[in-house]
Short mmCIF file of C-alpha atoms in Angstrom, two decimals:
data_model
loop_
_atom_site.label_atom_id
_atom_site.label_comp_id
_atom_site.label_asym_id
_atom_site.label_seq_id
_atom_site.Cartn_x
_atom_site.Cartn_y
_atom_site.Cartn_z
CA MET A 1 40.88 -71.80 167.79
CA GLU A 2 44.54 -72.15 168.65
CA ASP A 3 45.34 -75.09 170.90
CA VAL A 4 47.06 -73.54 173.92
CA SER A 5 46.77 -76.60 176.12
CA GLY A 6 50.01 -77.21 177.97
CA SER A 7 51.47 -73.79 177.16
CA VAL A 8 49.26 -71.47 179.20
CA THR A 9 48.34 -71.69 182.88
CA VAL A 10 45.61 -69.58 184.48
CA ILE A 11 45.37 -68.52 188.13
CA MET A 12 42.04 -67.24 189.50
CA VAL A 13 42.13 -65.00 192.60
CA PRO A 14 38.61 -64.16 193.92
CA LEU A 15 37.49 -61.86 196.71
CA PRO A 16 36.13 -64.01 199.59
CA ALA A 17 32.43 -63.11 199.19
CA GLN A 18 29.84 -65.35 197.54
CA GLY A 19 29.00 -63.10 194.61
CA HIS A 20 32.71 -62.90 193.78
CA LEU A 21 33.74 -66.49 194.52
CA ASN A 22 31.11 -68.00 192.25
CA GLN A 23 31.74 -65.73 189.26
CA LEU A 24 35.45 -66.55 189.06
CA LEU A 25 34.71 -70.24 189.62
CA GLU A 26 32.27 -70.17 186.69
CA LEU A 27 34.96 -68.47 184.58
CA ALA A 28 37.44 -71.12 185.75
CA HIS A 29 35.14 -73.87 184.47
CA LEU A 30 34.75 -72.05 181.16
CA VAL A 31 38.52 -71.74 180.68
CA ALA A 32 39.18 -75.32 181.80
CA CYS A 33 36.78 -76.63 179.14
CA TYR A 34 39.45 -75.73 176.58
CA GLY A 35 42.00 -77.98 178.23
CA ILE A 36 43.79 -75.11 179.96
CA PRO A 37 44.89 -75.84 183.53
CA VAL A 38 43.32 -73.46 186.06
CA HIS A 39 44.47 -72.82 189.62
CA TYR A 40 41.82 -71.37 191.94
CA VAL A 41 43.31 -69.85 195.09
CA GLY A 42 41.91 -68.79 198.44
CA SER A 43 41.61 -69.86 202.03
CA ALA A 44 40.45 -73.40 202.76
CA SER A 45 37.09 -72.16 204.03
CA HIS A 46 36.35 -69.93 201.05
CA ASN A 47 37.44 -72.54 198.51
CA ARG A 48 35.11 -74.96 200.26
CA GLN A 49 32.32 -72.37 200.08
CA ALA A 50 32.87 -71.86 196.35
CA LYS A 51 32.71 -75.61 195.64
CA PHE A 52 29.80 -76.24 198.01
CA ARG A 53 27.61 -73.60 196.35
CA SER A 54 28.67 -74.19 192.76
CA HIS A 55 25.86 -74.58 190.24
CA VAL A 56 28.05 -76.67 187.93
CA PRO A 57 26.99 -80.34 188.24
CA PRO A 58 29.84 -82.55 189.48
CA SER A 59 29.48 -84.77 186.43
CA SER A 60 30.19 -81.86 184.07
CA ALA A 61 32.79 -80.02 186.17
CA ALA A 62 36.14 -79.69 184.47
CA SER A 63 38.94 -81.76 185.94
CA ASP A 64 41.61 -79.18 185.06
CA ILE A 65 40.80 -76.93 188.03
CA ARG A 66 43.10 -77.24 191.01
CA PHE A 67 42.14 -75.58 194.28
CA HIS A 68 44.92 -74.17 196.45
CA ASP A 69 44.00 -73.78 200.12
CA LEU A 70 46.33 -71.02 201.22
CA PRO A 71 46.92 -70.14 204.88
CA ILE A 72 45.39 -67.02 206.40
CA PRO A 73 45.41 -65.89 210.03
CA PRO A 74 42.36 -66.67 212.18
CA ILE A 75 39.56 -64.25 211.37
CA LEU A 76 36.60 -62.98 213.32
CA SER A 77 33.19 -63.95 211.98
CA PRO A 78 30.77 -61.41 213.46
CA ASP A 79 27.03 -61.59 213.07
CA PRO A 80 25.39 -59.35 210.45
CA SER A 81 24.33 -56.01 211.89
CA LEU A 82 20.76 -54.74 211.66
CA SER A 83 21.69 -51.38 213.17
CA SER A 84 24.27 -50.28 210.61
CA PRO A 85 23.15 -47.11 208.76
CA TYR A 86 24.92 -48.31 205.62
CA LYS A 87 23.07 -51.60 205.04
CA PHE A 88 26.47 -52.85 203.92
CA PRO A 89 27.73 -56.42 204.60
CA SER A 90 30.37 -55.20 207.05
CA GLN A 91 30.41 -58.64 208.69
CA LEU A 92 32.59 -59.77 205.77
CA GLN A 93 35.29 -57.14 206.34
CA PRO A 94 37.52 -59.44 208.49
CA ALA A 95 37.72 -61.85 205.56
CA PHE A 96 38.61 -59.02 203.17
CA ASP A 97 41.36 -57.73 205.46
CA ALA A 98 42.82 -61.22 205.91
CA THR A 99 43.48 -61.52 202.16
CA SER A 100 46.62 -59.40 202.54
CA SER A 101 48.34 -62.50 203.93
CA LEU A 102 47.80 -64.25 200.56
CA ARG A 103 50.31 -62.07 198.71
CA GLY A 104 53.39 -64.15 199.57
CA PRO A 105 51.87 -67.60 198.86
CA ILE A 106 50.36 -66.37 195.57
CA ALA A 107 53.69 -64.86 194.48
CA TYR A 108 55.36 -68.20 195.18
CA LEU A 109 52.68 -70.05 193.20
CA ILE A 110 53.07 -67.72 190.21
CA ARG A 111 56.83 -68.16 190.12
CA SER A 112 56.66 -71.93 190.49
CA LEU A 113 54.11 -72.24 187.65
CA SER A 114 55.99 -69.83 185.39
CA SER A 115 58.94 -72.20 185.07
CA GLY A 116 56.80 -74.86 183.39
CA SER A 117 54.51 -72.66 181.30
CA ARG A 118 54.95 -70.42 178.29
CA ARG A 119 52.59 -67.94 179.89
CA VAL A 120 50.94 -67.55 183.27
CA VAL A 121 47.70 -65.59 183.19
CA VAL A 122 46.57 -64.18 186.53
CA VAL A 123 42.90 -63.19 186.67
CA HIS A 124 42.01 -61.43 189.90
CA ASP A 125 38.94 -59.80 191.35
CA SER A 126 39.07 -56.02 191.06
CA LEU A 127 39.37 -55.86 194.86
CA MET A 128 42.35 -58.23 194.99
CA ALA A 129 44.90 -56.25 192.96
CA SER A 130 47.36 -55.83 195.83
CA VAL A 131 47.52 -59.58 196.41
CA VAL A 132 48.74 -60.35 192.86
CA GLN A 133 51.02 -57.35 192.28
CA ASP A 134 54.20 -59.44 192.40
CA ALA A 135 53.20 -61.12 189.14
CA ALA A 136 54.42 -57.95 187.40
CA SER A 137 58.01 -59.02 188.14
CA VAL A 138 57.58 -62.41 186.45
CA LEU A 139 58.54 -62.09 182.78
CA ASN A 140 56.02 -64.56 181.36
CA ALA A 141 53.13 -63.56 183.61
CA GLU A 142 50.21 -61.30 182.68
CA ILE A 143 47.65 -59.74 185.01
CA TYR A 144 43.99 -59.24 184.13
CA GLU A 145 41.42 -57.49 186.29
CA PHE A 146 38.00 -59.14 186.60
CA ASN A 147 35.07 -56.82 187.30
CA PRO A 148 32.20 -58.69 188.99
CA ILE A 149 29.74 -55.77 188.90
CA SER A 150 28.03 -54.31 185.86
CA ALA A 151 29.79 -51.97 183.45
CA PHE A 152 26.94 -49.49 184.01
CA THR A 153 27.69 -49.34 187.73
CA LEU A 154 31.44 -49.07 187.12
CA CYS A 155 30.78 -46.04 184.91
CA TRP A 156 28.56 -44.50 187.58
CA PHE A 157 31.17 -44.98 190.30
CA THR A 158 33.90 -43.55 188.07
CA TRP A 159 31.95 -40.47 187.03
CA GLU A 160 30.97 -39.89 190.63
CA SER A 161 34.49 -40.28 192.04
CA ILE A 162 36.17 -37.89 189.60
CA GLY A 163 33.29 -35.42 189.40
CA MET A 164 32.87 -36.03 185.68
CA ALA A 165 29.57 -35.44 183.90
CA PRO A 166 28.29 -38.42 181.88
CA PRO A 167 29.05 -38.17 178.15
CA PRO A 168 26.29 -36.96 175.77
CA GLU A 169 25.42 -40.48 174.65
CA VAL A 170 24.15 -41.41 178.13
CA GLU A 171 20.37 -41.16 178.53
CA VAL A 172 19.17 -37.81 179.78
CA ASP A 173 17.30 -39.20 182.80
CA ILE A 174 20.34 -41.16 184.03
CA ALA A 175 22.67 -38.20 183.46
CA GLU A 176 20.32 -35.86 185.33
CA LEU A 177 20.06 -38.29 188.26
CA ILE A 178 23.83 -38.52 188.54
CA ALA A 179 24.15 -34.73 188.38
CA SER A 180 21.45 -34.23 191.01
CA LYS A 181 23.01 -36.76 193.39
CA GLY A 182 19.60 -38.37 193.72
CA LEU A 183 21.03 -41.69 194.87
CA PRO A 184 23.44 -42.34 197.74
CA SER A 185 27.07 -41.98 196.77
CA LEU A 186 29.61 -44.72 197.26
CA LEU A 187 30.91 -42.76 200.24
CA ASP A 188 27.47 -42.68 201.81
CA SER A 189 26.63 -46.34 201.19
CA SER A 190 29.85 -48.09 202.26
CA THR A 191 31.74 -48.31 205.51
CA ASP A 192 34.99 -46.43 206.04
CA GLU A 193 36.81 -49.74 206.48
CA PHE A 194 35.65 -51.04 203.13
CA LEU A 195 36.44 -47.78 201.32
CA LYS A 196 39.97 -47.87 202.74
CA PHE A 197 40.34 -51.48 201.63
CA ALA A 198 39.11 -50.66 198.11
CA GLU A 199 41.38 -47.65 197.82
CA SER A 200 44.41 -49.77 198.73
CA GLN A 201 43.87 -51.82 195.57
CA ASN A 202 43.93 -48.95 193.07
CA GLU A 203 47.64 -48.28 193.00
CA CYS A 204 48.35 -51.90 192.07
CA LYS A 205 46.06 -51.84 189.03
CA LYS A 206 48.73 -50.11 186.93
CA PHE A 207 50.25 -53.53 186.19
CA HIS A 208 47.21 -54.80 184.27
CA SER A 209 47.19 -56.09 180.74
CA GLY A 210 43.42 -55.82 180.43
CA CYS A 211 39.98 -55.96 182.05
CA ILE A 212 37.37 -58.73 181.89
CA TYR A 213 33.63 -58.29 182.48
CA ASN A 214 30.94 -60.82 183.29
CA THR A 215 28.55 -59.17 180.85
CA CYS A 216 27.91 -59.07 177.12
CA ARG A 217 28.11 -56.28 174.58
CA VAL A 218 24.53 -56.74 173.49
CA VAL A 219 23.42 -55.55 176.93
CA GLU A 220 26.25 -53.29 178.12
CA GLY A 221 28.60 -52.73 175.20
CA ARG A 222 28.43 -48.96 175.28
CA PHE A 223 29.05 -48.84 179.04
CA VAL A 224 32.09 -51.11 178.66
CA ASP A 225 33.43 -48.64 176.10
CA LEU A 226 32.53 -45.63 178.25
CA TYR A 227 34.28 -47.15 181.26
CA ALA A 228 37.34 -47.95 179.15
CA SER A 229 37.44 -44.35 177.96
CA ALA A 230 36.94 -42.88 181.45
CA THR A 231 39.78 -44.95 182.93
CA ALA A 232 42.24 -44.95 180.00
CA ASN A 233 44.76 -42.44 181.44
CA GLY A 234 46.66 -42.51 178.17
CA THR A 235 47.05 -46.29 178.12
CA ALA A 236 45.73 -48.82 175.62
CA THR A 237 44.30 -51.35 178.08
CA LYS A 238 42.03 -53.91 176.43
CA HIS A 239 38.53 -54.63 177.70
CA TRP A 240 36.60 -57.86 177.10
CA ALA A 241 32.92 -58.50 177.81
CA ILE A 242 32.73 -62.30 177.76
CA GLY A 243 29.74 -63.11 180.00
CA SER A 244 27.44 -64.35 181.11
CA PHE A 245 29.30 -67.18 182.82
CA ASN A 246 26.23 -68.81 184.36
CA PRO A 247 25.85 -72.46 183.34
CA VAL A 248 22.87 -72.86 181.02
CA LYS A 249 22.35 -76.62 180.91
CA LEU A 250 19.20 -77.27 182.92
CA PRO A 251 18.08 -80.54 184.51
CA GLU A 252 15.55 -82.71 182.74
CA LYS A 253 11.98 -82.12 183.91
CA ARG A 254 11.52 -85.71 185.00
CA SER A 255 14.32 -85.35 187.56
CA ARG A 256 13.14 -82.06 189.10
CA ARG A 257 10.58 -83.36 191.55
CA SER A 258 13.08 -85.58 193.33
CA ALA A 259 15.67 -82.78 193.53
CA HIS A 260 13.81 -80.41 195.85
CA GLY A 261 10.33 -80.26 197.33
CA CYS A 262 9.81 -76.61 196.36
CA MET A 263 9.57 -77.64 192.71
CA GLU A 264 6.16 -79.17 193.45
CA LEU A 265 4.74 -75.67 193.92
CA LEU A 266 6.07 -74.56 190.53
CA ASP A 267 4.65 -77.67 188.85
CA LYS A 268 1.16 -76.49 189.89
CA GLN A 269 1.51 -72.99 188.40
CA ALA A 270 0.57 -71.77 184.94
CA PRO A 271 3.38 -71.17 182.43
CA SER A 272 5.17 -67.83 182.75
CA SER A 273 3.26 -66.88 185.89
CA VAL A 274 6.03 -66.73 188.49
CA MET A 275 8.59 -64.03 189.23
CA TYR A 276 11.97 -64.88 190.71
CA VAL A 277 13.37 -62.28 193.12
CA LEU A 278 16.83 -62.69 194.63
CA PHE A 279 17.90 -60.80 197.73
CA GLY A 280 21.47 -62.11 197.71
CA THR A 281 23.62 -63.89 200.27
CA THR A 282 24.61 -60.87 202.38
CA THR A 283 21.39 -58.84 202.69
CA VAL A 284 19.98 -58.46 206.19
CA LEU A 285 16.36 -57.53 206.79
CA SER A 286 14.77 -56.57 210.09
CA ASP A 287 11.96 -58.57 211.67
CA GLU A 288 9.55 -55.82 210.66
CA GLN A 289 10.61 -56.01 207.01
CA ILE A 290 10.30 -59.79 207.05
CA ARG A 291 6.77 -59.56 208.45
CA GLU A 292 5.79 -57.02 205.80
CA ILE A 293 7.04 -59.24 202.99
CA ALA A 294 5.30 -62.24 204.52
CA MET A 295 1.99 -60.36 204.39
CA GLY A 296 2.32 -59.60 200.68
CA GLY A 297 -0.33 -62.19 199.81
CA GLN A 298 1.32 -63.65 196.71
CA LYS A 299 2.38 -67.14 195.69
CA PHE A 300 6.04 -67.59 196.41
CA ILE A 301 9.06 -69.72 197.08
CA TRP A 302 10.88 -67.86 199.84
CA VAL A 303 14.43 -68.85 200.75
CA LEU A 304 14.79 -67.53 204.27
CA ARG A 305 18.10 -67.94 206.00
CA GLU A 306 20.84 -66.11 207.83
CA ALA A 307 23.16 -63.79 205.93
CA ASP A 308 26.67 -65.01 205.19
CA LYS A 309 29.39 -64.38 207.73
CA ALA A 310 33.11 -64.09 207.04
CA ASP A 311 33.35 -67.86 207.51
CA ILE A 312 30.08 -69.61 206.69
CA PHE A 313 31.31 -72.91 208.13
CA GLY A 314 32.44 -71.66 211.51
CA GLY A 315 33.41 -68.55 213.33
CA GLY A 316 31.46 -69.18 216.52
CA GLY A 317 28.18 -67.67 217.60
CA GLU A 318 24.69 -69.03 217.27
CA ALA A 319 22.82 -69.08 214.00
CA TRP A 320 20.02 -66.56 213.79
CA ILE A 321 16.70 -68.36 213.33
CA ILE A 322 14.56 -65.99 211.28
CA GLN A 323 11.07 -65.80 212.71
CA LEU A 324 7.94 -65.46 210.61
CA PRO A 325 4.49 -64.50 211.98
CA GLN A 326 3.10 -67.32 214.11
CA GLY A 327 1.32 -69.93 212.01
CA PHE A 328 2.42 -68.32 208.72
CA GLU A 329 4.21 -71.35 207.28
CA GLU A 330 1.36 -73.70 208.19
CA MET A 331 -1.20 -71.32 206.67
CA VAL A 332 0.54 -70.90 203.31
CA ALA A 333 1.14 -74.65 203.07
CA ALA A 334 -2.52 -75.45 203.80
CA ARG A 335 -3.76 -72.93 201.21
CA ASP A 336 -1.11 -73.83 198.63
CA LEU A 337 0.10 -70.22 198.62
CA GLY A 338 3.79 -70.92 198.78
CA VAL A 339 6.66 -72.62 200.55
CA VAL A 340 9.40 -71.36 202.87
CA VAL A 341 12.83 -72.91 202.25
CA ARG A 342 15.41 -72.57 205.02
CA ASP A 343 18.35 -74.02 203.13
CA ARG A 344 19.66 -73.45 199.60
CA ALA A 345 17.13 -73.67 196.78
CA PRO A 346 17.82 -75.28 193.36
CA GLN A 347 18.30 -72.01 191.52
CA LEU A 348 18.94 -73.41 188.04
CA GLU A 349 15.91 -75.66 188.26
CA ILE A 350 13.72 -72.75 189.35
CA LEU A 351 15.01 -70.63 186.48
CA GLY A 352 14.47 -73.47 184.02
CA HIS A 353 10.90 -74.19 185.10
CA PRO A 354 8.24 -73.10 182.58
CA ALA A 355 6.29 -71.36 185.35
CA THR A 356 9.13 -68.90 185.95
CA LYS A 357 8.48 -65.73 184.00
CA ARG A 358 10.85 -62.95 185.05
CA ILE A 359 14.16 -62.67 186.85
CA LEU A 360 15.03 -59.70 189.05
CA GLU A 361 18.36 -60.99 190.26
CA PRO A 362 20.50 -57.82 190.36
CA LEU A 363 17.86 -55.54 191.85
CA ARG A 364 17.38 -57.27 195.20
CA VAL A 365 15.49 -55.45 197.93
CA GLU A 366 15.51 -51.94 196.46
CA LEU A 367 12.78 -52.48 193.89
CA LEU A 368 10.55 -54.13 196.44
CA TYR A 369 11.08 -51.88 199.41
CA GLY A 370 12.46 -48.56 198.22
CA GLU A 371 15.44 -48.83 200.55
CA HIS A 372 19.11 -49.20 199.75
CA GLN A 373 20.03 -52.54 201.30
CA HIS A 374 23.41 -53.64 200.04
CA GLY A 375 25.73 -50.64 199.81
CA SER A 376 27.02 -51.52 196.37
CA ALA A 377 25.69 -51.57 192.83
CA ASP A 378 22.07 -52.30 193.51
CA PRO A 379 20.38 -48.88 193.75
CA ARG A 380 21.91 -47.86 190.42
CA MET A 381 20.75 -51.08 188.79
CA ALA A 382 17.33 -50.63 190.36
CA TYR A 383 17.02 -47.18 188.86
CA ALA A 384 18.23 -48.38 185.46
CA PHE A 385 15.74 -51.25 185.25
CA GLY A 386 13.06 -50.46 187.84
CA SER A 387 10.79 -48.56 185.46
CA ALA A 388 10.42 -51.49 183.08
CA PRO A 389 6.73 -52.51 183.01
CA GLU A 390 7.55 -56.19 182.90
CA CYS A 391 9.22 -55.93 186.30
CA GLY A 392 5.78 -55.52 187.86
CA LEU A 393 7.15 -52.86 190.22
CA ASP A 394 7.07 -49.09 190.15
CA HIS A 395 10.02 -46.92 189.28
CA THR A 396 11.80 -46.02 192.50
CA SER A 397 12.24 -42.27 192.75
CA PRO A 398 15.44 -40.66 194.07
CA GLN A 399 13.51 -39.51 197.14
CA ASP A 400 12.83 -43.13 198.12
CA TRP A 401 16.54 -43.72 198.68
CA THR A 402 16.73 -41.06 201.36
CA TYR A 403 14.78 -43.32 203.73
CA ARG A 404 18.05 -44.95 204.71
CA GLN A 405 18.87 -41.68 206.45
CA GLY A 406 15.39 -41.46 208.00
CA LEU A 407 14.23 -38.63 205.73
CA ASP A 408 11.38 -40.30 203.93
CA GLU A 409 9.02 -43.23 204.39
CA PRO A 410 9.21 -45.93 201.67
CA ARG A 411 6.25 -47.83 200.40
CA ARG A 412 5.68 -51.06 202.27
CA PRO A 413 6.12 -54.30 200.32
CA ARG A 414 2.43 -55.15 200.50
CA GLU A 415 1.59 -51.77 198.97
CA VAL A 416 3.81 -52.65 196.03
CA VAL A 417 2.11 -56.03 195.75
CA HIS A 418 -1.38 -54.50 195.86
CA HIS A 419 -0.40 -52.00 193.16
CA ARG A 420 0.75 -54.91 191.03
CA ARG A 421 -2.62 -56.60 191.53
CA ARG A 422 -4.54 -53.49 190.47
CA ARG A 423 -2.42 -53.06 187.36
CA GLU A 424 -2.81 -56.68 186.33
CA GLY A 425 -6.59 -56.39 186.78
CA ALA A 426 -6.66 -53.26 184.63
CA HIS A 427 -4.90 -55.08 181.82
CA GLY A 428 -6.98 -58.21 182.04
CA VAL A 429 -4.11 -60.27 183.36
CA GLU A 430 -4.93 -63.09 185.75
CA GLU A 431 -4.65 -61.63 189.24
CA GLY A 432 -2.30 -62.90 191.88
CA ARG A 433 0.08 -64.87 189.66
CA ARG A 434 3.26 -63.26 190.87
CA ARG A 435 5.60 -65.20 193.12
CA GLY A 436 8.35 -63.28 194.89
CA ARG A 437 11.26 -65.48 195.77
CA GLY A 438 14.00 -63.83 197.77
CA ARG A 439 16.93 -65.10 199.71
CA LEU A 440 16.88 -63.08 202.88
CA SER A 441 20.50 -63.51 203.66
#
């Protein structure tokens, strides 16, 4: 590999939301491992959030990453809304809107770095194109778009927005679902404010030199190619699938127990008997939904905390203390059924534990509850993967998604759990060995 140390400088520009901040920080660590200086830019609060929640151990974090705390105007930090019909994290919109003030400081940073580098590579979140557009006027600067959602979902959004039928190579069931509009459209599952913000980025994407995906060709190669074809517009833009960026070095077993008390529950479980379910950092569930999940009757590690606000370290207002049924936590502890964690859980250690069997990270609430919760990629991913037997959950039909509009009643979480029990019994599998872990936030 060519040694580019000292000749190339990289600037990372993330969208200020957890699922976007962490992906570009993981990519920053990957690039910095090659001795390439990386500049990670954002507001002071969001840079702090990215570092505070990083899964990269401090001892192995690259030293060639420099964080730039750029000024933004004061932003509102409203509480998450339970009444929104979109189930979209609209509480983050003030942070998205405030990013427009980053354009000038980022342009200055690009120009100042260009004088001492052979090439300045600007990698920006797909929703931050307008902020980096001035890099196009710097002769030795190149702009690359980073797509934090799956190539499959990008294809779906593109076909939907331009009214294009999926190509023949797409599976018949997926193509028919798209044609039948069986899932909520992007227009129906996002707020007007967010759609306006997203649309404002599109015009600035004409300056790109290429697109980067946090995925791999083994899993999504054909959808990367289909998306490249659908968005080509006569250009020869390059597309790279270089994921997954997640760090894979796991802690030694002997150090797990002292890291977090929830690991004690996993240590008592049989190998490959636990399922890991992630609800994400922005999902908001009602008290009724929380009670239903609590009554599922399965072993679990449940991370239960408030959804992220625009500024997770401030913004005023009182933290919402999520209430479980009275005596629930004491009961599950006494019967060794599970543990409720009200802060951050050691995700890598949970994933690396031999008791952890399956991961349902991108599906979130939809597979469990039959209701579109996030307003983004999740219902499409749920449909794509929800029928897999190893998921332990039924395929979610298009009709289930209409519950968001009050047209249909979804199955309750405990019904899903009981179905799982019956199926395991029918196949001779030890009953009750599923643990649903979700971050209700």
